[in-house]
PDB file of C-alpha atoms in Angstrom:
ATOM      1  CA  MET A  82      -0.019  -0.127   0.009  1.00  0.00           C
ATOM      2  CA  SER A  83       1.340   3.546  -0.818  1.00  0.00           C
ATOM      3  CA  THR A  84       0.930   6.284   1.452  1.00  0.00           C
ATOM      4  CA  ARG A  85      -0.142   8.703  -1.649  1.00  0.00           C
ATOM      5  CA  ARG A  86      -2.872   6.327  -2.234  1.00  0.00           C
ATOM      6  CA  GLN A  87      -4.559   7.358   0.834  1.00  0.00           C
ATOM      7  CA  PRO A  88      -8.168   9.004   0.410  1.00  0.00           C
ATOM      8  CA  GLY A  89      -7.852  12.967   0.982  1.00  0.00           C
ATOM      9  CA  GLY A  90      -4.456  13.266   0.565  1.00  0.00           C
ATOM     10  CA  GLY A  91      -3.542  11.840  -2.918  1.00  0.00           C
ATOM     11  CA  GLN A  92      -6.321  12.804  -5.270  1.00  0.00           C
ATOM     12  CA  PRO A  93      -6.629  10.763  -9.195  1.00  0.00           C
ATOM     13  CA  GLY A  94      -4.225  12.108 -11.250  1.00  0.00           C
ATOM     14  CA  MET A  95      -1.733  13.352  -8.532  1.00  0.00           C
ATOM     15  CA  GLY A  96      -0.182  10.442  -7.821  1.00  0.00           C
ATOM     16  CA  GLY A  97       0.188   8.891 -11.269  1.00  0.00           C
ATOM     17  CA  ASP A  98      -2.430   6.173 -11.136  1.00  0.00           C
ATOM     18  CA  GLU A  99      -5.707   5.835 -12.680  1.00  0.00           C
ATOM     19  CA  PRO A 100      -9.010   7.170 -10.978  1.00  0.00           C
ATOM     20  CA  GLU A 101     -10.486   3.809 -11.480  1.00  0.00           C
ATOM     21  CA  GLU A 102      -7.544   2.233  -9.631  1.00  0.00           C
ATOM     22  CA  LEU A 103      -8.031   4.647  -6.804  1.00  0.00           C
ATOM     23  CA  GLU A 104     -11.959   3.713  -6.820  1.00  0.00           C
ATOM     24  CA  LYS A 105     -11.384   0.200  -6.556  1.00  0.00           C
ATOM     25  CA  LEU A 106      -8.734   0.440  -3.756  1.00  0.00           C
ATOM     26  CA  PHE A 107     -10.763   2.871  -1.633  1.00  0.00           C
ATOM     27  CA  LEU A 108     -13.628  -0.197  -2.242  1.00  0.00           C
ATOM     28  CA  SER A 109     -11.243  -2.913  -1.180  1.00  0.00           C
ATOM     29  CA  LEU A 110     -10.232  -0.845   2.037  1.00  0.00           C
ATOM     30  CA  ALA A 111     -13.671   0.249   2.944  1.00  0.00           C
TER      31      ALA A 111
END
């Protein structure tokens, strides 16, 4: 897990990851 992928800290497009990837990550963490 990367710290830049945390909600509120790294928004889609900022870390270089695709929005879909981040959304899936959030769903997995939730």
